PDB file of C-alpha atoms in Angstrom:
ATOM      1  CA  UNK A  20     -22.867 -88.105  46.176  1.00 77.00           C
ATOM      2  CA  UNK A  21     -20.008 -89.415  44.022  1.00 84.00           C
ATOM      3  CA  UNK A  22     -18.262 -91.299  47.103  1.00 93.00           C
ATOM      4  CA  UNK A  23     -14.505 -91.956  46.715  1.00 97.00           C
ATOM      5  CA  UNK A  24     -13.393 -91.438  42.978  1.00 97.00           C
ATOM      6  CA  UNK A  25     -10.169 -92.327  41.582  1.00 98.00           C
ATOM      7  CA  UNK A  26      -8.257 -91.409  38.639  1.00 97.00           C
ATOM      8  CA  UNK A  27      -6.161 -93.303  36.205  1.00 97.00           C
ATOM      9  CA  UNK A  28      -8.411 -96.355  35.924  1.00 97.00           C
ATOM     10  CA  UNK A  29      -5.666 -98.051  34.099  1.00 97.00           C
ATOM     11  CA  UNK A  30      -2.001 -97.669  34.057  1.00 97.00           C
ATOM     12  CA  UNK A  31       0.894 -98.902  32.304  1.00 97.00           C
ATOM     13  CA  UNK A  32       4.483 -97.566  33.277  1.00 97.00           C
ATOM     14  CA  UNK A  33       7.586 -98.124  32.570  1.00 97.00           C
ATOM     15  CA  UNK A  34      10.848 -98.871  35.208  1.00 97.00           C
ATOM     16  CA  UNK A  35      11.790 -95.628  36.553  1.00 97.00           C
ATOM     17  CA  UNK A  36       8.621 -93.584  35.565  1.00 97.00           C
ATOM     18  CA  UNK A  37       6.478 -91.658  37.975  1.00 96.00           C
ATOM     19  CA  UNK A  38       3.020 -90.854  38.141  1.00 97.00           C
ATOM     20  CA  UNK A  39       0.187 -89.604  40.234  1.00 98.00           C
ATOM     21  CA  UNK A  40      -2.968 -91.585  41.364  1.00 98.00           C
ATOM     22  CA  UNK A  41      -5.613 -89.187  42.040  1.00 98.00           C
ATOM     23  CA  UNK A  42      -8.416 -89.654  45.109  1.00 98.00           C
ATOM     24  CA  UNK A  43     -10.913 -87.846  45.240  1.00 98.00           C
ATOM     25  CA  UNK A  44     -14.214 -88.007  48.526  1.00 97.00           C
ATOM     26  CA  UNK A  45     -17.101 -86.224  48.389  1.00 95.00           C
ATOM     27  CA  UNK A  46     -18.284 -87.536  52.022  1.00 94.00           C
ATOM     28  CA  UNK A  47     -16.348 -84.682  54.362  1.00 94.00           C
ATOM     29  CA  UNK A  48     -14.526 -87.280  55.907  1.00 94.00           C
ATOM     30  CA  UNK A  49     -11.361 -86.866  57.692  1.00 92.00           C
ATOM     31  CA  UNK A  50     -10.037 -90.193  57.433  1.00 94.00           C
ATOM     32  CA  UNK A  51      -8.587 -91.321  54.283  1.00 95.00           C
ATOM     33  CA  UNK A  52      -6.275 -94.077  52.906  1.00 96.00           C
ATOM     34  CA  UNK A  53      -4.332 -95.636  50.374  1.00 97.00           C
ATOM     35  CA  UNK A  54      -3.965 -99.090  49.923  1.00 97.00           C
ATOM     36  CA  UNK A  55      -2.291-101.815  47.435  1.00 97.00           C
ATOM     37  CA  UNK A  56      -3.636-105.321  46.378  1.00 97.00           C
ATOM     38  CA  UNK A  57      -1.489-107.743  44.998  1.00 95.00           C
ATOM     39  CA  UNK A  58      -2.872-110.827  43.041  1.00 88.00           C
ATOM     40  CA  UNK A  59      -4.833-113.249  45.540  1.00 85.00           C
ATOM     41  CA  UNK A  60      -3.944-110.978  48.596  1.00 88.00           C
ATOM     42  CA  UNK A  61      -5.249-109.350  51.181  1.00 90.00           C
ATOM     43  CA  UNK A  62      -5.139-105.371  51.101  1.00 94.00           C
ATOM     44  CA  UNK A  63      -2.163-103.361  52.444  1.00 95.00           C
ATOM     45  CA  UNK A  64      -1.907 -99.764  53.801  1.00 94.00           C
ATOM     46  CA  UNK A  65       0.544 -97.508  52.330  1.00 97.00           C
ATOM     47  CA  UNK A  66      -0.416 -94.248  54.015  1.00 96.00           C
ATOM     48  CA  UNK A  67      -3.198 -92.595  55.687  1.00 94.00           C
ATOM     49  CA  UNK A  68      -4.481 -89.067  56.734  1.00 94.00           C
ATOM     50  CA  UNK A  69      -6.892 -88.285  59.788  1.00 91.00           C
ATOM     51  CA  UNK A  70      -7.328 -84.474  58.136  1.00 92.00           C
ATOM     52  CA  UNK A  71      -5.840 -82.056  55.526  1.00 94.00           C
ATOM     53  CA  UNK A  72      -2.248 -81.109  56.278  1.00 95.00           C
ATOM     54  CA  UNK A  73      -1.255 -84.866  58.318  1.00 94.00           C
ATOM     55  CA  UNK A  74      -0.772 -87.815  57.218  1.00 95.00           C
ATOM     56  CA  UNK A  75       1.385 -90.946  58.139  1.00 94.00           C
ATOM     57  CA  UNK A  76       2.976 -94.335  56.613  1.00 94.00           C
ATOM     58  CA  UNK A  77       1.490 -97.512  56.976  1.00 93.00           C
ATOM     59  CA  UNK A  78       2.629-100.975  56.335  1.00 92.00           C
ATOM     60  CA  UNK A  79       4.146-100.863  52.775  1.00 95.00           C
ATOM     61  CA  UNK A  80       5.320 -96.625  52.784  1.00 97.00           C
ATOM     62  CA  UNK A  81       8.294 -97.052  50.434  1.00 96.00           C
ATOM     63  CA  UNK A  82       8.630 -95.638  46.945  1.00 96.00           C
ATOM     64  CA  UNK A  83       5.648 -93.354  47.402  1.00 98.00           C
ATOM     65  CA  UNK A  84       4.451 -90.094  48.949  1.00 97.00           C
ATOM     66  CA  UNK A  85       0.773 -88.377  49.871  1.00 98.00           C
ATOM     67  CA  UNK A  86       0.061 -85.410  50.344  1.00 96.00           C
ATOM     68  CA  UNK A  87      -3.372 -83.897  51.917  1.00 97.00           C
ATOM     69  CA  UNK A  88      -3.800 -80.229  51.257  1.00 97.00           C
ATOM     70  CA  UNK A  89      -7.439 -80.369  51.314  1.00 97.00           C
ATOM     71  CA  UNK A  90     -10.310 -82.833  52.993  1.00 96.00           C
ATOM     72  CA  UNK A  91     -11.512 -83.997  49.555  1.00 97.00           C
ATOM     73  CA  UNK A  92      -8.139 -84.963  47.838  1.00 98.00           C
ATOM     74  CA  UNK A  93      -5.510 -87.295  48.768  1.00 98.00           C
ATOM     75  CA  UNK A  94      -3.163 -88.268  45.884  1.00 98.00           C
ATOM     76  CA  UNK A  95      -0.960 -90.854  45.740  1.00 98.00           C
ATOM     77  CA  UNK A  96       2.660 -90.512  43.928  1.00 98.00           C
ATOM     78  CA  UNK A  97       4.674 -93.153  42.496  1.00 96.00           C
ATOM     79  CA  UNK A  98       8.581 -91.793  41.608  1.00 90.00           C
ATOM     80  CA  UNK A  99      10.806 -94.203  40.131  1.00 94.00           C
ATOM     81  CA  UNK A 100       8.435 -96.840  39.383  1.00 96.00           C
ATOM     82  CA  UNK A 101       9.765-100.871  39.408  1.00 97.00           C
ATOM     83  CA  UNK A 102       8.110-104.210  38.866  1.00 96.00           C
ATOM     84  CA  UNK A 103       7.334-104.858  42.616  1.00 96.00           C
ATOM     85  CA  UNK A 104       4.969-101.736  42.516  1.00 97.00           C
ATOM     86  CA  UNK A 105       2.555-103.588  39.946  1.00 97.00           C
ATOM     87  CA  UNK A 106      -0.651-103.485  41.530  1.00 97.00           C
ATOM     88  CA  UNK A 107      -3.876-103.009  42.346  1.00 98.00           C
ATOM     89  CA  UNK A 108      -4.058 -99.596  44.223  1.00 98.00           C
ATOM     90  CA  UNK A 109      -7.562 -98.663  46.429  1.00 98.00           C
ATOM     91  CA  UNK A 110      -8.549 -95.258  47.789  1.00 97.00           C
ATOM     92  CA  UNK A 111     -10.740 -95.240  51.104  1.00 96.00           C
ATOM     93  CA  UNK A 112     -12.495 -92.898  53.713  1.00 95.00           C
ATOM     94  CA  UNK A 113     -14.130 -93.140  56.927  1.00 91.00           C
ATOM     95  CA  UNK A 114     -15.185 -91.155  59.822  1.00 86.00           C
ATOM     96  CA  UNK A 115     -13.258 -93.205  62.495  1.00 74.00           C
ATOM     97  CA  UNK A 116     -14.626 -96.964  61.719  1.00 76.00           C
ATOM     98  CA  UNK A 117     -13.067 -99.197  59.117  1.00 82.00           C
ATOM     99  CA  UNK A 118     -12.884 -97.477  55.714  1.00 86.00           C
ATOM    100  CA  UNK A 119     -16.541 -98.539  54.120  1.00 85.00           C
ATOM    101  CA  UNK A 120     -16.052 -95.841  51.281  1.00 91.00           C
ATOM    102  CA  UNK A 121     -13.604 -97.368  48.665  1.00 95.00           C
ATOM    103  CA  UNK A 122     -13.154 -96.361  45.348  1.00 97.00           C
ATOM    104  CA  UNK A 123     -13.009 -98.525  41.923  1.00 97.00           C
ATOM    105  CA  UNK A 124      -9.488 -98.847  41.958  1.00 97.00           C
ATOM    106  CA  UNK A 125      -6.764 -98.368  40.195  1.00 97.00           C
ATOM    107  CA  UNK A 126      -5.041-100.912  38.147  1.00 97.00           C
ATOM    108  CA  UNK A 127      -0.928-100.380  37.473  1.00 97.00           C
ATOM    109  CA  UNK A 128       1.531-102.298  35.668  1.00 97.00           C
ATOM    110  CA  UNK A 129       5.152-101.473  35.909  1.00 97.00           C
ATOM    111  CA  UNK A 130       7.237-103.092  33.035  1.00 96.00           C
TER     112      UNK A 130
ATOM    113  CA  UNK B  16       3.509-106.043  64.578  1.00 85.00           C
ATOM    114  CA  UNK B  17       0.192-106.923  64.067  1.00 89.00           C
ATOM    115  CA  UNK B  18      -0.413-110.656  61.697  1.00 94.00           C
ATOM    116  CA  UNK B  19      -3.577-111.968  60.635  1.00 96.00           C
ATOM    117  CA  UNK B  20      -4.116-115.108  59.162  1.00 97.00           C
ATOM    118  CA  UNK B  21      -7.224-116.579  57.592  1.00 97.00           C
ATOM    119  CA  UNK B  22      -8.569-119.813  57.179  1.00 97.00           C
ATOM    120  CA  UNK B  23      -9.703-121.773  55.039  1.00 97.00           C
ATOM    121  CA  UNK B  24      -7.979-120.325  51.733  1.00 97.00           C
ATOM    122  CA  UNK B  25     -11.029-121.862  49.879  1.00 98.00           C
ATOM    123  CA  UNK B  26     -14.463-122.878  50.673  1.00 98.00           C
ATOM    124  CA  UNK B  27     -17.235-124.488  48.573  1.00 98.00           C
ATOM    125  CA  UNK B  28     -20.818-125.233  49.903  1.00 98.00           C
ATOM    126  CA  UNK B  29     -24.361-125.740  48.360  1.00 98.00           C
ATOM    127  CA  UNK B  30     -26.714-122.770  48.268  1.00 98.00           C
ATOM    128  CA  UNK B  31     -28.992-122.769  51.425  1.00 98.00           C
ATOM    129  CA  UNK B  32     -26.283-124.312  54.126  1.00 98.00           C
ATOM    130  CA  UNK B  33     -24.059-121.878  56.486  1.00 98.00           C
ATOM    131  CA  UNK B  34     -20.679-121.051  55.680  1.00 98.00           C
ATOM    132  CA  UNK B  35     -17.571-120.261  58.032  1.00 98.00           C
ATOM    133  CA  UNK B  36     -14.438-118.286  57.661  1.00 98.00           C
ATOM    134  CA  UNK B  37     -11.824-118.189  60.786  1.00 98.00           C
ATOM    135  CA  UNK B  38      -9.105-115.586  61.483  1.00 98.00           C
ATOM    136  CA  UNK B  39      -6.510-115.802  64.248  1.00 98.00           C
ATOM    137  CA  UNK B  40      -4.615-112.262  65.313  1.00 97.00           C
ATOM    138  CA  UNK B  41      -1.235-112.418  66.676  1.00 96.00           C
ATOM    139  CA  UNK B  42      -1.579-108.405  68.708  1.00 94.00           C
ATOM    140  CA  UNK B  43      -3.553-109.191  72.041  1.00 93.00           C
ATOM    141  CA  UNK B  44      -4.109-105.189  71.894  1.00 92.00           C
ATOM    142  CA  UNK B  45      -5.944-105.398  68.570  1.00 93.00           C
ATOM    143  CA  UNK B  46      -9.655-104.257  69.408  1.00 91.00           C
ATOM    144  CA  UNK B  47     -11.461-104.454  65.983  1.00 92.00           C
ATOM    145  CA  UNK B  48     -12.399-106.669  63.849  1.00 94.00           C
ATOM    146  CA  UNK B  49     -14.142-105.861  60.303  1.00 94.00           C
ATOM    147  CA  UNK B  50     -14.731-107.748  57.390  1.00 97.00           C
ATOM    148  CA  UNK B  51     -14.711-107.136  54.208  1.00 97.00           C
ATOM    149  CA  UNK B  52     -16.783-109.260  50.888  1.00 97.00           C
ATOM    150  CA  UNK B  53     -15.018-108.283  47.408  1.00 97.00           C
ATOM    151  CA  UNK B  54     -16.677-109.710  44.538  1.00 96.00           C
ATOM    152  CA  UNK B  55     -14.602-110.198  41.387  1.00 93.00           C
ATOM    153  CA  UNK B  56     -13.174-107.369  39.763  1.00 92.00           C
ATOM    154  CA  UNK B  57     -15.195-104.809  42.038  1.00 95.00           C
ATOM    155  CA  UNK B  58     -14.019-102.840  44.986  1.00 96.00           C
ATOM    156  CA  UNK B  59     -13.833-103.934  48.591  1.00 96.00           C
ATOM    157  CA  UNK B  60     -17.362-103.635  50.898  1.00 95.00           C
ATOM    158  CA  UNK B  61     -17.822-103.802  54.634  1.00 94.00           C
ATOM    159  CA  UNK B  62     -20.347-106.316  55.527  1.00 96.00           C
ATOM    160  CA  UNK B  63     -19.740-106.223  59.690  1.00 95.00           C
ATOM    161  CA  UNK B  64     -17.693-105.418  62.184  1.00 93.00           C
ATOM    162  CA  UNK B  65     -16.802-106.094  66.008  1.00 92.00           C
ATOM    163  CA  UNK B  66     -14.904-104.652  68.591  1.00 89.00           C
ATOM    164  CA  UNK B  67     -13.485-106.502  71.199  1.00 85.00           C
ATOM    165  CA  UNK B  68     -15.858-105.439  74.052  1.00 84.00           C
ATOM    166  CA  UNK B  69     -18.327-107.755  72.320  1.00 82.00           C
ATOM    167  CA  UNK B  70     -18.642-111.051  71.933  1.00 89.00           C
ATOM    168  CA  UNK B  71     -21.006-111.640  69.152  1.00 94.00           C
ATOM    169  CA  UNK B  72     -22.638-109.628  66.186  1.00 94.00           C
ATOM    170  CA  UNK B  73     -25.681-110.400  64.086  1.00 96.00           C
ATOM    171  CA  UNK B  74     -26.593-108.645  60.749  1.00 94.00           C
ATOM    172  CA  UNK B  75     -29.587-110.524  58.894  1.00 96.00           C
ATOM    173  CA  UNK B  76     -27.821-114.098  57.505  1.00 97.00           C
ATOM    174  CA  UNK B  77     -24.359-112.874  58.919  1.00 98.00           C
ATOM    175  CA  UNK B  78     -22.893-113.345  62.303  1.00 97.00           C
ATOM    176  CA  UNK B  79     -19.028-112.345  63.494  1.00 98.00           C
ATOM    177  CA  UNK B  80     -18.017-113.882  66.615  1.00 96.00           C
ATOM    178  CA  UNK B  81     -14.578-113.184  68.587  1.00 96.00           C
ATOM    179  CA  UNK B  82     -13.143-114.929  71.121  1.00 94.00           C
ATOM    180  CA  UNK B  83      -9.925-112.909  72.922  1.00 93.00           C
ATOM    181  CA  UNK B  84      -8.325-115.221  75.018  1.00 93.00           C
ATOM    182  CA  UNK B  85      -7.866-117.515  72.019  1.00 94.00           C
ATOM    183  CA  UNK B  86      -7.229-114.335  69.730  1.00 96.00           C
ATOM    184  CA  UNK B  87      -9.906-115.446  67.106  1.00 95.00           C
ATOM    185  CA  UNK B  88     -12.943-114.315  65.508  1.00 97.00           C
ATOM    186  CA  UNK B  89     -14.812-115.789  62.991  1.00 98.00           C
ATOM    187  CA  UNK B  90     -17.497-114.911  60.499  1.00 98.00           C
ATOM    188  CA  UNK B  91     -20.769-117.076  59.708  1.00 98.00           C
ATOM    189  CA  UNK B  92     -22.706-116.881  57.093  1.00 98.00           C
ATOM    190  CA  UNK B  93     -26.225-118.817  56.866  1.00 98.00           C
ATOM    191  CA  UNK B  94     -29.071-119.827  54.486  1.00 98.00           C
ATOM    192  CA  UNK B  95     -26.391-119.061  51.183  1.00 98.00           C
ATOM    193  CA  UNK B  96     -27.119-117.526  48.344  1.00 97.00           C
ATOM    194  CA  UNK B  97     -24.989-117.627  44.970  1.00 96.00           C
ATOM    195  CA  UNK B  98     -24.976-113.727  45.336  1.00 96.00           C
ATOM    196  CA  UNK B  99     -23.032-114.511  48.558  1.00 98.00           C
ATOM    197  CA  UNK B 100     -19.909-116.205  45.983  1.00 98.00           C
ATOM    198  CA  UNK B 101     -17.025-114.001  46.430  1.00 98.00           C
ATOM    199  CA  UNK B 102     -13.460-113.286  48.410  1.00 97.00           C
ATOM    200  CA  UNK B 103     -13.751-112.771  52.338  1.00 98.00           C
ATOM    201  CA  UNK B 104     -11.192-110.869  54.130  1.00 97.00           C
ATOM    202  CA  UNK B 105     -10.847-110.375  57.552  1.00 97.00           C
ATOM    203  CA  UNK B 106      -8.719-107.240  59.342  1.00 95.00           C
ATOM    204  CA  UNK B 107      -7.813-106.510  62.829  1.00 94.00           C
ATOM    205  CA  UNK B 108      -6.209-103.030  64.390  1.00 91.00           C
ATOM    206  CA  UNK B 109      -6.376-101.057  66.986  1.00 85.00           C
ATOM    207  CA  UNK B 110      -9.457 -99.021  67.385  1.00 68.00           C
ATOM    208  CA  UNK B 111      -7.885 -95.227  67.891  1.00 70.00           C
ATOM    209  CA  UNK B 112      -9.158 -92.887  65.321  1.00 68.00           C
ATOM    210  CA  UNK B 113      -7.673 -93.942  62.211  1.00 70.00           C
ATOM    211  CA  UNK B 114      -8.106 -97.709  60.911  1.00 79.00           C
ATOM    212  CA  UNK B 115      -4.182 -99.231  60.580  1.00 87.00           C
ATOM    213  CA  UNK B 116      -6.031-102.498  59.369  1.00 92.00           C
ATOM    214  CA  UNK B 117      -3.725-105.794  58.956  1.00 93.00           C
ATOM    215  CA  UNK B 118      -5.905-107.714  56.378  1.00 94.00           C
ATOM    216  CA  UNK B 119      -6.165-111.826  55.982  1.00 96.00           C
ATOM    217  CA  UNK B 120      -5.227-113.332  52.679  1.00 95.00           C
ATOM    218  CA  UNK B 121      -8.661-114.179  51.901  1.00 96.00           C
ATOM    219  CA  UNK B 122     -11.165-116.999  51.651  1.00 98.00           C
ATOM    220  CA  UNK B 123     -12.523-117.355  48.383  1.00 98.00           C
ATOM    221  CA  UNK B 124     -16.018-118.961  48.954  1.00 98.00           C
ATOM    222  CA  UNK B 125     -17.906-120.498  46.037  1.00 98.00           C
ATOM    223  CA  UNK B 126     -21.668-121.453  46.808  1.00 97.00           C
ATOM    224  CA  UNK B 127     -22.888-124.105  44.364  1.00 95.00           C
ATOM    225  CA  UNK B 128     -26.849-124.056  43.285  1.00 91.00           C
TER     226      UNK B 128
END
């Protein structure tokens, strides 16, 4: 098994650019999330899904959208892209306890 | 909402002593309590959790213990190895399907050979 896979590793965007961070789960597990990590901070949820076709915003929802048309993928968009977005952005999935199943991250710079 | 602060920040100890990392919750109906060990660079693990029906958990050299009528739970860590240097977060939520987890800032703990 793969796990959770994520796609750009690396980013670099400019102000008012928009992109797609892919998230990928090989497990067949319902729960997934999206999280960002700022420098020398805890973790912060942006959305989540409990199954293809729902999901729901968490702490830190605005200037992106998810979408979960199937139990694998769960991509994350960015429109409009500013500073305050630069980040480190983490995939996850579970099957009900904390997310254990994280993927490698991906790192994005807004400029 | 839900607010979770972690202490201390930073924590430095010689290899082979115990370690321990405190987190107060603000939510009295928060019910779970993971933590989390990110080493630099690298993505976020789960080393243990609790919920709140418990009062104590033991994995090998690591230990979480909660206490609800103070709204704190801590996590020990004995006999430590360098392999055990990294950052420590701690989370609470809700336990009800999906994991809404408010996350600590961190402790960064350093052991020293």
């Amino acid at each position: 098994n793969a796990g959770v896979t994520q796609t750009p590793k690396f980013r670099i965007l400019k102000i008012g650019q928009s992109m797609t961070l892919q998230c990928t789960q090989d497990m067949n597990h319902n729960y997934m999330y999206w999280y960002r990590q700022d420098p020398g901070m805890g973790l912060k949820l942006i959305y989540y899904s409990v199954g293809a076709g729902i999901t729901d915003k968490g702490e830190v929802p605005n200037g992106y959208n998810v979408s979960r048309s199937t139990t694998e993928d769960f991509p994350l968009r960015l429109e409009l892209a500013a500073p305050s977005q630069t980040s480190v952005y983490f995939c996850a999935s579970s099957e009900g306890q904390a997310p254990g199943n994280f993927g490698p991250g991906t790192r994005l710079t807004v400029t | 909402g839900e607010n979770v602060e972690q202490h201390p920040s930073t924590l430095s100890v010689q290899e082979g002593d115990s370690a321990v990392i405190k987190c107060t919750y603000s939510d009295s109906a928060s019910n779970y309590f993971p933590w989390y060990k990110q080493e630099l660079g690298k993505r976020p693990q789960l080393i243990i959790d609790i919920r709140s029906n418990v009062g104590e958990k033991k994995d090998q050299r690591i230990a979480v213990t909660l206490n609800k009528t103070a709204k704190h739970f801590s996590l020990h860590i004995t006999e430590t190895q360098p392999e055990d240097s990294a950052v420590y977060f701690c989370a609470a939520s809700k336990f009800q399907g999906a994991q809404k987890l408010v996350f600590g800032q961190g402790t960064r703990l350093t052991i020293n050979p």
